[in-house]
mmCIF file of C-alpha atoms in Angstrom:
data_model
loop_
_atom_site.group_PDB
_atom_site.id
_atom_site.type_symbol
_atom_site.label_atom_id
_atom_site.label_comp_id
_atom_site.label_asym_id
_atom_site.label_seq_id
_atom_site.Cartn_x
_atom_site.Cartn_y
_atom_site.Cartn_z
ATOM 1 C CA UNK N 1 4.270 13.672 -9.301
ATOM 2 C CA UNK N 2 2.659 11.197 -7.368
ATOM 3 C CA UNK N 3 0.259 11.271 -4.996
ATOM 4 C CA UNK N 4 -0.469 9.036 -2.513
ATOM 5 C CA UNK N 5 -4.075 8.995 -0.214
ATOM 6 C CA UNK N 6 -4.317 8.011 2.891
ATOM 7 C CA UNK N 7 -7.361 8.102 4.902
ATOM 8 C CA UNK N 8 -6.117 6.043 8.105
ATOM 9 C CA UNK N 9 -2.781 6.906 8.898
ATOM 10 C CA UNK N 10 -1.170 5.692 11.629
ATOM 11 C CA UNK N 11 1.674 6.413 14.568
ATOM 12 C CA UNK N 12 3.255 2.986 13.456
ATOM 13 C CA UNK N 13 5.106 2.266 16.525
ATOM 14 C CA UNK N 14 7.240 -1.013 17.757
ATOM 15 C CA UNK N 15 8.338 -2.072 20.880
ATOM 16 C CA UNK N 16 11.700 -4.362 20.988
ATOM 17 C CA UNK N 17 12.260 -6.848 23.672
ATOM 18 C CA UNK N 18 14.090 -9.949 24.504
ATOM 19 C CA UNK N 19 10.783 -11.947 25.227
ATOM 20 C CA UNK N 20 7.653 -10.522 26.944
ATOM 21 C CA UNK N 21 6.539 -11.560 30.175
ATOM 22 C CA UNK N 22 3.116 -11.569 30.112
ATOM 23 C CA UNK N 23 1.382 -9.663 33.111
ATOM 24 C CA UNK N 24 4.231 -8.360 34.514
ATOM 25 C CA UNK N 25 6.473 -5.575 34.151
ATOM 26 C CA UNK N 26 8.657 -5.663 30.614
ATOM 27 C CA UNK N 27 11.163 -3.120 29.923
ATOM 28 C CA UNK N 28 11.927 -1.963 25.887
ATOM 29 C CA UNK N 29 15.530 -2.552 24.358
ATOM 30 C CA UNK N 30 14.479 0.249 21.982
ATOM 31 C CA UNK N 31 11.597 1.719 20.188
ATOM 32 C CA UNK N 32 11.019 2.747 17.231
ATOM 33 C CA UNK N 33 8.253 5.051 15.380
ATOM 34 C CA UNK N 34 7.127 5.969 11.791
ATOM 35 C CA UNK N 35 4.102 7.650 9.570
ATOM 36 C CA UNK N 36 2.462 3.961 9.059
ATOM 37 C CA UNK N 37 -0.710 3.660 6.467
ATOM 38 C CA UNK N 38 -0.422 1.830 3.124
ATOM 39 C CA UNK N 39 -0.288 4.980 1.296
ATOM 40 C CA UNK N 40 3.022 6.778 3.425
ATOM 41 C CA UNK N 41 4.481 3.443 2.657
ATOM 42 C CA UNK N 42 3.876 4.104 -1.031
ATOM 43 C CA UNK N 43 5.342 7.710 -0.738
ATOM 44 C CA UNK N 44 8.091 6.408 0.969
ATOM 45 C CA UNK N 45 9.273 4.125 -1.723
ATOM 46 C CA UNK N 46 8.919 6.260 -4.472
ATOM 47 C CA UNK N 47 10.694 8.534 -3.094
ATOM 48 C CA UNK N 48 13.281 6.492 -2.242
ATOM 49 C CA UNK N 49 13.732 4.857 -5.814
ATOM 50 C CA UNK N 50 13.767 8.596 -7.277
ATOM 51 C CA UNK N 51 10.445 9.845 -8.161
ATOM 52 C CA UNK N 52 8.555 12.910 -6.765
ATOM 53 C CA UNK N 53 5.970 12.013 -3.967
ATOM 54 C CA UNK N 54 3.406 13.870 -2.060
ATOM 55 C CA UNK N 55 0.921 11.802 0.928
ATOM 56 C CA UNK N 56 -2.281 12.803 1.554
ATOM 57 C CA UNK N 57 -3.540 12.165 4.742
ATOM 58 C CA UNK N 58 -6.793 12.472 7.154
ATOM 59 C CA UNK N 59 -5.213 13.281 11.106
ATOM 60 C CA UNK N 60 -6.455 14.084 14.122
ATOM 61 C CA UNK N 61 -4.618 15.298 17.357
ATOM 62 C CA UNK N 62 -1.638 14.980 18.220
ATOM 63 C CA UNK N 63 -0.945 11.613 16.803
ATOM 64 C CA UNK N 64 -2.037 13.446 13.747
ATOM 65 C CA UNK N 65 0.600 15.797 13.997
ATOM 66 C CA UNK N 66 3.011 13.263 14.691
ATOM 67 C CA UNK N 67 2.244 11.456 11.142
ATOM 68 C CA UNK N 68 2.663 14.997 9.395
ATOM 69 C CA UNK N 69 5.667 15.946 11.301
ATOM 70 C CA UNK N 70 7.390 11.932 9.961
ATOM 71 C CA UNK N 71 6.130 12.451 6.856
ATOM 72 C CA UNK N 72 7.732 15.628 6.232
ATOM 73 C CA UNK N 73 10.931 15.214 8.795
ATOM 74 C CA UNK N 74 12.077 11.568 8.500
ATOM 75 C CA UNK N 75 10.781 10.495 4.783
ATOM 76 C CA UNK N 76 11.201 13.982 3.015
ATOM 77 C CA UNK N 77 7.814 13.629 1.768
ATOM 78 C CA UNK N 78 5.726 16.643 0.831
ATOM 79 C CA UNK N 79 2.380 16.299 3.503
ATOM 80 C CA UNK N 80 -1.084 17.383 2.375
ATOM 81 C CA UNK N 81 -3.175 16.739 5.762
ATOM 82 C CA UNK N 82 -6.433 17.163 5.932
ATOM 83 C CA UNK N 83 -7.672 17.191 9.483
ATOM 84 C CA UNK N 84 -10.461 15.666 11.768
ATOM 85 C CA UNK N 85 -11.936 16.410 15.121
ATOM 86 C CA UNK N 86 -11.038 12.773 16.482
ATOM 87 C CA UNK N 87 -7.442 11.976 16.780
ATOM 88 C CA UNK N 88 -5.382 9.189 14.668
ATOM 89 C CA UNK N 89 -4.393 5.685 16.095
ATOM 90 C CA UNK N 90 -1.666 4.413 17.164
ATOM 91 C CA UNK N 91 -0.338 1.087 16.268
ATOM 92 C CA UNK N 92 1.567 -0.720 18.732
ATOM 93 C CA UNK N 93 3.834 -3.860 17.281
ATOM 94 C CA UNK N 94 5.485 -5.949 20.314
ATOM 95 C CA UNK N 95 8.679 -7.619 18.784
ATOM 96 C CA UNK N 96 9.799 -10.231 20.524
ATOM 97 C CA UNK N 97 13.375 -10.720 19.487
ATOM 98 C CA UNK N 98 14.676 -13.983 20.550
ATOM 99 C CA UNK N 99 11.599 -15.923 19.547
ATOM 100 C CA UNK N 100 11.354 -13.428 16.844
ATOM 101 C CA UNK N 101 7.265 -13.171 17.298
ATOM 102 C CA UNK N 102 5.333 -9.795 16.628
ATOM 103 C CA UNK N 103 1.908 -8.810 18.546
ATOM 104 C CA UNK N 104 0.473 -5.750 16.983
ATOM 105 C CA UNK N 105 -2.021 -3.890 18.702
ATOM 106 C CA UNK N 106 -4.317 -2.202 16.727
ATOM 107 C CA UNK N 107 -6.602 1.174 17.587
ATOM 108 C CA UNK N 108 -9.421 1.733 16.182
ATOM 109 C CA UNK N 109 -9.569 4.859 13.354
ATOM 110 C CA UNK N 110 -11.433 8.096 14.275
ATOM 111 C CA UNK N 111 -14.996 8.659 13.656
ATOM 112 C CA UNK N 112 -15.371 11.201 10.468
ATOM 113 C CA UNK N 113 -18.337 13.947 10.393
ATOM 114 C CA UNK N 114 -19.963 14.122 6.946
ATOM 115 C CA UNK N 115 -18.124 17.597 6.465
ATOM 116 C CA UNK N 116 -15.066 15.653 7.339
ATOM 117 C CA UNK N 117 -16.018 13.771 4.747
ATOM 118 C CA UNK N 118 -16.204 16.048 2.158
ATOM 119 C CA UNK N 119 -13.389 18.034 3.000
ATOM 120 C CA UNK N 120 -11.155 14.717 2.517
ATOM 121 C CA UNK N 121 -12.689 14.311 -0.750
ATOM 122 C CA UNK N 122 -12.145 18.043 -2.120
ATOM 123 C CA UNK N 123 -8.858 17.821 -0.931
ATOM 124 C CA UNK N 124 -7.917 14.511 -3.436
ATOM 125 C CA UNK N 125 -9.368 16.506 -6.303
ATOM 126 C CA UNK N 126 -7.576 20.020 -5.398
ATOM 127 C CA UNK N 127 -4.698 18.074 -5.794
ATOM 128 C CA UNK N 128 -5.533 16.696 -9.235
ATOM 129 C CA UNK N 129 -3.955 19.178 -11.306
ATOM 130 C CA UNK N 130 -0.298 18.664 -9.912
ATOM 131 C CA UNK N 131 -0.085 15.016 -10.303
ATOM 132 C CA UNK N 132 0.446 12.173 -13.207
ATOM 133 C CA UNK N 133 -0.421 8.890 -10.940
ATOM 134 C CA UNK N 134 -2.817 8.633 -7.789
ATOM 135 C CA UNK N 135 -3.037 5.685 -5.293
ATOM 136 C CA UNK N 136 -5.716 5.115 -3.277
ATOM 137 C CA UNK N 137 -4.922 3.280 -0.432
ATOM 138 C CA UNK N 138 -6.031 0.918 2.289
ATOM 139 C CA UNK N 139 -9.608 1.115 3.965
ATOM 140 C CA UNK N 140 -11.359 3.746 5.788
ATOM 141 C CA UNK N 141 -11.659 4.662 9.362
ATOM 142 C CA UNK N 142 -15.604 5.189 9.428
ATOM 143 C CA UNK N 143 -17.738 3.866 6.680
ATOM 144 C CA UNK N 144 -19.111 7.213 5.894
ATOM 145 C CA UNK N 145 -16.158 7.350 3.593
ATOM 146 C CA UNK N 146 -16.515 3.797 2.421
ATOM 147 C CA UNK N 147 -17.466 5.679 -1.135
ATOM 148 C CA UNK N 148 -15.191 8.578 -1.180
ATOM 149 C CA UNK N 149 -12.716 6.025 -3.427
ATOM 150 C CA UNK N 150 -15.625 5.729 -5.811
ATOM 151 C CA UNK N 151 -16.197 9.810 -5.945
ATOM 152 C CA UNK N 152 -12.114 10.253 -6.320
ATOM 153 C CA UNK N 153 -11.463 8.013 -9.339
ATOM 154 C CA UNK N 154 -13.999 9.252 -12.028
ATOM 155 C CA UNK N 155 -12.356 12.662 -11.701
ATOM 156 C CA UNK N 156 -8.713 11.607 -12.169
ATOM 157 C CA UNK N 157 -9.631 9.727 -14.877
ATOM 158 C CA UNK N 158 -11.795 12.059 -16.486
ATOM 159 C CA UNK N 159 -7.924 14.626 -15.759
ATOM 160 C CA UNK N 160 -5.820 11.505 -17.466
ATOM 161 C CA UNK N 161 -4.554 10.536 -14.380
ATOM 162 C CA UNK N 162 -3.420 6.416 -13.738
ATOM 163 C CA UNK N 163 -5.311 5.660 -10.892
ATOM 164 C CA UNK N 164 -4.059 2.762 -8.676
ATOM 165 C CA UNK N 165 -6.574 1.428 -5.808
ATOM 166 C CA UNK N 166 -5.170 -1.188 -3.186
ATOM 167 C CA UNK N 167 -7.898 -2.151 -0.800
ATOM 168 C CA UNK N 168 -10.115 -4.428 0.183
ATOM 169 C CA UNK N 169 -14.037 -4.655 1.339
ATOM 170 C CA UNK N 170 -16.961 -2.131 0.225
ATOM 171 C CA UNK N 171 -13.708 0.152 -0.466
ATOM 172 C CA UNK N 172 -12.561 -2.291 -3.200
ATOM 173 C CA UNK N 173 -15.973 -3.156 -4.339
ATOM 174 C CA UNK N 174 -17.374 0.279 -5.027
ATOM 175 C CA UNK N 175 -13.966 1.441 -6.027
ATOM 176 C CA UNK N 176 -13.673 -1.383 -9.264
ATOM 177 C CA UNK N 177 -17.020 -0.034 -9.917
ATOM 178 C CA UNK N 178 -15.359 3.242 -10.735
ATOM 179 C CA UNK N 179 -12.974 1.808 -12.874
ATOM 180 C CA UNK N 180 -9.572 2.919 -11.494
ATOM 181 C CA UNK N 181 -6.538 1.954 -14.380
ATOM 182 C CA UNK N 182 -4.981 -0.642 -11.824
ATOM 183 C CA UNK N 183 -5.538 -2.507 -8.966
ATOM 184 C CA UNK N 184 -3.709 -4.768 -6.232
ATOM 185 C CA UNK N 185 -5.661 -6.868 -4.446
ATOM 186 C CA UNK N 186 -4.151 -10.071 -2.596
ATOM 187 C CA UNK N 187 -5.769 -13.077 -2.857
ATOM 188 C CA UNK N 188 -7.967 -13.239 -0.254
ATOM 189 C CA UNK N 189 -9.142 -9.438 -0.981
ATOM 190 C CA UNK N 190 -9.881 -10.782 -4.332
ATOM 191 C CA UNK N 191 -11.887 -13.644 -3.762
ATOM 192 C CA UNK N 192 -14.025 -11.836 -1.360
ATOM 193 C CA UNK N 193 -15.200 -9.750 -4.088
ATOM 194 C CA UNK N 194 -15.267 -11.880 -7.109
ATOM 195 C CA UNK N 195 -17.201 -14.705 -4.827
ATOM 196 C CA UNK N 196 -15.104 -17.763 -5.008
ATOM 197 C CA UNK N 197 -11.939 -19.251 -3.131
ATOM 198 C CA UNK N 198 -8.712 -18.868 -5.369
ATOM 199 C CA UNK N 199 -7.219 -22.297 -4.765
ATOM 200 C CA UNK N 200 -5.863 -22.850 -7.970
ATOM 201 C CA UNK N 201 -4.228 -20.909 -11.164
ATOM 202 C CA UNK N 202 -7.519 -21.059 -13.223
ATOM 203 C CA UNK N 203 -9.500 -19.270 -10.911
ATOM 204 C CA UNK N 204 -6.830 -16.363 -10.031
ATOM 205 C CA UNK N 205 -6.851 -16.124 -13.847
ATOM 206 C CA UNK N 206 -10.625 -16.180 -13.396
ATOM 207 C CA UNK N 207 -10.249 -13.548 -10.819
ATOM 208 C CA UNK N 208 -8.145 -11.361 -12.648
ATOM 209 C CA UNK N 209 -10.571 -11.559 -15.840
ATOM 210 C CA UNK N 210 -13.010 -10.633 -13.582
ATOM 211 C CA UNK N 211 -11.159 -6.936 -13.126
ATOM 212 C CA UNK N 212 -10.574 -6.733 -16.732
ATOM 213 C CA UNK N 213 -14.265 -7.211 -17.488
ATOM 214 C CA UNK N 214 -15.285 -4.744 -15.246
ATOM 215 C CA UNK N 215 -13.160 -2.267 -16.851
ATOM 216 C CA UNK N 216 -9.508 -2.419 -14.849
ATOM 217 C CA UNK N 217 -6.810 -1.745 -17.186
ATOM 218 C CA UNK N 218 -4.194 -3.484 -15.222
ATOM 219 C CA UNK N 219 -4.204 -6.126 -12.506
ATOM 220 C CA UNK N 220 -1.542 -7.378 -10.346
ATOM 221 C CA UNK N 221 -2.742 -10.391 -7.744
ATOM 222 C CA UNK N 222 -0.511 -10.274 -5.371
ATOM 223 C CA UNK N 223 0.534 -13.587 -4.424
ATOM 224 C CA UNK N 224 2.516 -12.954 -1.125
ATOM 225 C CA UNK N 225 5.876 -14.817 -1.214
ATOM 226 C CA UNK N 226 4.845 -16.212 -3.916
ATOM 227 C CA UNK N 227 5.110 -13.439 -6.210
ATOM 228 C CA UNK N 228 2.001 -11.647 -8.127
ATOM 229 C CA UNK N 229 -0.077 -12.217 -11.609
ATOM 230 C CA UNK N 230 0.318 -9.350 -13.738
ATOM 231 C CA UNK N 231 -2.245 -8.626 -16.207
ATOM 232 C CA UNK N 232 -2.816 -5.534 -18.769
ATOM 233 C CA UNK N 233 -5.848 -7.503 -20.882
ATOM 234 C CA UNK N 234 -3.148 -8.686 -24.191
ATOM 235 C CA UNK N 235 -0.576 -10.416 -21.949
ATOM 236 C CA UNK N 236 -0.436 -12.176 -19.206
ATOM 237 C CA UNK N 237 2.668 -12.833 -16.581
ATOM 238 C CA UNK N 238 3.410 -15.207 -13.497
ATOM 239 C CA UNK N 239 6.146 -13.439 -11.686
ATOM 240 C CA UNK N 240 8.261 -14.777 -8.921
ATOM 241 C CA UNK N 241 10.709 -13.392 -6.808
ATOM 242 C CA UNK N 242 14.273 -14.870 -5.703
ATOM 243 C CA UNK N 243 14.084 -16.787 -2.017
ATOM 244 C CA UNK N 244 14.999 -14.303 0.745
ATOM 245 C CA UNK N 245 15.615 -14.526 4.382
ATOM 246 C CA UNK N 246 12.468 -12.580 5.174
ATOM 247 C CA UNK N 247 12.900 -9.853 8.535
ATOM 248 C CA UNK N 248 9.430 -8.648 8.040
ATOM 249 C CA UNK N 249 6.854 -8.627 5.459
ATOM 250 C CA UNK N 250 4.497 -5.765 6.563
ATOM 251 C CA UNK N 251 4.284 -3.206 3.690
ATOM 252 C CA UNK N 252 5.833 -5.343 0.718
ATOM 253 C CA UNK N 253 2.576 -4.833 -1.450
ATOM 254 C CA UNK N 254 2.966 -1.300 -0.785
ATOM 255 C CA UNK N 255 6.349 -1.143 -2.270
ATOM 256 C CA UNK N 256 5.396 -3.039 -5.004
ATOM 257 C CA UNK N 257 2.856 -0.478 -5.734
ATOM 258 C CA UNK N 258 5.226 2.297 -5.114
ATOM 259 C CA UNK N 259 7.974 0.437 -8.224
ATOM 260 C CA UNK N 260 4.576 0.455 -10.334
ATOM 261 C CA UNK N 261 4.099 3.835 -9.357
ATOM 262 C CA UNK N 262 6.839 4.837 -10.670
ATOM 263 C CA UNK N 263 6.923 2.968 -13.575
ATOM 264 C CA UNK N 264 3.507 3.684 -14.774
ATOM 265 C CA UNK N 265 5.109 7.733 -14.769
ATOM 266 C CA UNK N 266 7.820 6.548 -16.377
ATOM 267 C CA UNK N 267 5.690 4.426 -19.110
ATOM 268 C CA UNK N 268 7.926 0.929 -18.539
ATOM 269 C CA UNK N 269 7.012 -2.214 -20.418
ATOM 270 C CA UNK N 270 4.953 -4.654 -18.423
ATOM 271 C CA UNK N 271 7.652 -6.687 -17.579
ATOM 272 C CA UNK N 272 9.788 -4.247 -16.244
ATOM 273 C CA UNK N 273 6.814 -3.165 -13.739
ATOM 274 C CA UNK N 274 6.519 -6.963 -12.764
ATOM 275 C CA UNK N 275 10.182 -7.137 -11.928
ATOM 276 C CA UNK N 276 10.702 -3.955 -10.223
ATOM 277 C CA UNK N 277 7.383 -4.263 -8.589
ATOM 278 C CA UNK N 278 7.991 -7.801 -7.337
ATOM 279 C CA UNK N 279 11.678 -7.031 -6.265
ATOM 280 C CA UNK N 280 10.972 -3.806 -4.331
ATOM 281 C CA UNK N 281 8.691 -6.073 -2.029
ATOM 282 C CA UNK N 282 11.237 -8.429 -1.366
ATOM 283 C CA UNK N 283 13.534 -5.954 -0.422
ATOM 284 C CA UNK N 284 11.457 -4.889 1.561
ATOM 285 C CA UNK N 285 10.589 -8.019 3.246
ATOM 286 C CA UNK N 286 14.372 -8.335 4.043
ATOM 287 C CA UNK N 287 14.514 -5.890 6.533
ATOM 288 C CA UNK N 288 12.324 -4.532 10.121
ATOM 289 C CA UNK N 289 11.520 -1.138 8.663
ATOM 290 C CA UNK N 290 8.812 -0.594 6.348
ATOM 291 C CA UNK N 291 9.495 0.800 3.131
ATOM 292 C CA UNK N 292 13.139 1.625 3.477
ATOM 293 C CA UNK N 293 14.442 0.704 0.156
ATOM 294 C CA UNK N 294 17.047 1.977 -2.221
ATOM 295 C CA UNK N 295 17.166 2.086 -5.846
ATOM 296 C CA UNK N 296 20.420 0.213 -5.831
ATOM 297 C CA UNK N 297 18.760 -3.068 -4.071
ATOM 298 C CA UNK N 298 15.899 -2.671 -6.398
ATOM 299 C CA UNK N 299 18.132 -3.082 -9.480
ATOM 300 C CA UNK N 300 20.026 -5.482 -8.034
ATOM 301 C CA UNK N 301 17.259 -8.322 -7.257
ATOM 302 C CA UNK N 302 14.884 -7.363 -10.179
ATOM 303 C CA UNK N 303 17.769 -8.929 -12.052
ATOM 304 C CA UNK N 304 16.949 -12.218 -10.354
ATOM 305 C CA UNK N 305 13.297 -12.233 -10.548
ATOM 306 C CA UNK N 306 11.546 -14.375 -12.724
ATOM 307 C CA UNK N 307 8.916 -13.700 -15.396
ATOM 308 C CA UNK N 308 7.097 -16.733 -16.921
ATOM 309 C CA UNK N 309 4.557 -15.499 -20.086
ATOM 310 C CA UNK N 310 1.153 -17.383 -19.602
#
């Protein structure tokens, strides 16, 4: 099983119109909603390549609800909520189809009480026992959880659990600390922790022996379109994906951590995680909805991927 933690989930909603007239009255073509949050993303793909998922989320009112109810209802995904007083955000994305231009509007997270707080926590490591690969996802809503990360990963280490963080800021910073098995930063995530600007391949190598010597087991610097740098410590990979005709790029480093997800459970070789991993986020760059992939469009493009040694 794998379990995926969320603490600022969303009511991921988009708006579709021809072009939008700015201060005046604009009417939707269609809309569309679904449980956003890095980590439902994550649950969403591994479930949809074949492997057992679970989210954990923190919700509030009835937007809370809503994320539970798409969770459960729309991705088949079993929901562990833990609830707040303050209700979740909504995020509105504008999509502007003939220009083909997206304005997301983003809420702000609820405000978490320090028995909030704990609760969240308890909840991760209640969940411990059922599960063989945890991913701790995306920041926090109220920096009074800025450490709860930091407070999860000991503990599913300590239980032999992999333990995958994919965040950025004081999240990522006390979180390496910790020393989770893997981690996903991009490259601007990364160099705002490790201190200097990652403008060429020697320093994201420097970057990525910067995880290692702090203890990370495996890193994968995500390189956008680009592709990633994989790294377990003995061997080293430059991976890069086949050209697409990219629809929308939201959530592709969460399906790449959903392939190594998956993989990790399934113990694959390092370049099997690099090609699945980099393939299931251009698949799902090639499409509007986040996270909708299938197992066959996986295999198909991680046959196309390439994997340079370095």
């Amino acid at each position: 099983m794998i379990l995926s933690v969320t603490p600022n989930p969303c009511v991921d909603k988009t708006v579709f119109l021809d072009e939008m007239a700015v201060g005046k009255k604009n009417v939707a073509r269609r809309v569309t909603c679904i449980p956003g949050g890095k980590g439902n993303n994550v649950a969403r793909v591994v479930k949809a390549l074949g492997g057992q998922s679970a989210a954990l989320v923190l919700v509030g009112g009835a937007p809370g609800q809503h994320v539970v109810d798409m969770i459960e209802r729309d991705d088949g995904v079993t929901c562990h909520p833990v609830w707040v007083a303050e209700q979740t955000r909504t995020i509105t994305t504008v999509l502007e189809e003939t220009p083909h231009r997206q304005t997301p509007l983003f809420e702000p997270g609820p405000r978490v009480t320090p028995a909030e707080r704990d609760a969240f926590v308890a909840a991760v490591l209640d969940r411990l026992p059922d599960i063989d690969v945890l991913t701790l996802n995306g920041t926090v809503p109220d920096p009074i959880l800025a450490d709860a990360y930091a407070e999860i990963i000991p503990e599913a280490n300590a239980a032999g659990i992999y333990t995958i963080l994919d965040t950025h800021g004081p999240e990522l910073a006390l979180g390496v600390a910790a020393r989770p098995f893997m981690v996903k930063p991009n490259e601007s995530e990364a160099a705002e922790l490790v201190g200097f600007p990652l403008d060429s391949d020697e320093a994201r190598w420097r970057a990525v022996a910067y995880f290692h010597d702090h203890g990370i087991r495996l890193v994968a610097l995500s390189l956008g379109a680009e592709g990633l740098l994989l790294s377990d410590g003995r061997e080293r990979l430059r991976v890069t994906p086949p050209l697409i005709d990219e629809v929308n790029a939201v959530g592709s480093g969460d399906a790449l951590v959903g392939a190594m997800a998956l993989g990790l459970l399934e113990m694959w070789p390092l370049d099997r995680l690099a090609t699945w991993g980099a393939s299931a986020g251009a698949v799902n760059a090639m499409q509007w909805d986040i996270g909708r992939v299938t197992r066959p469009e996986v295999e198909a493009l991680a046959g196309r991927v390439t994997v340079k040694r370095c």
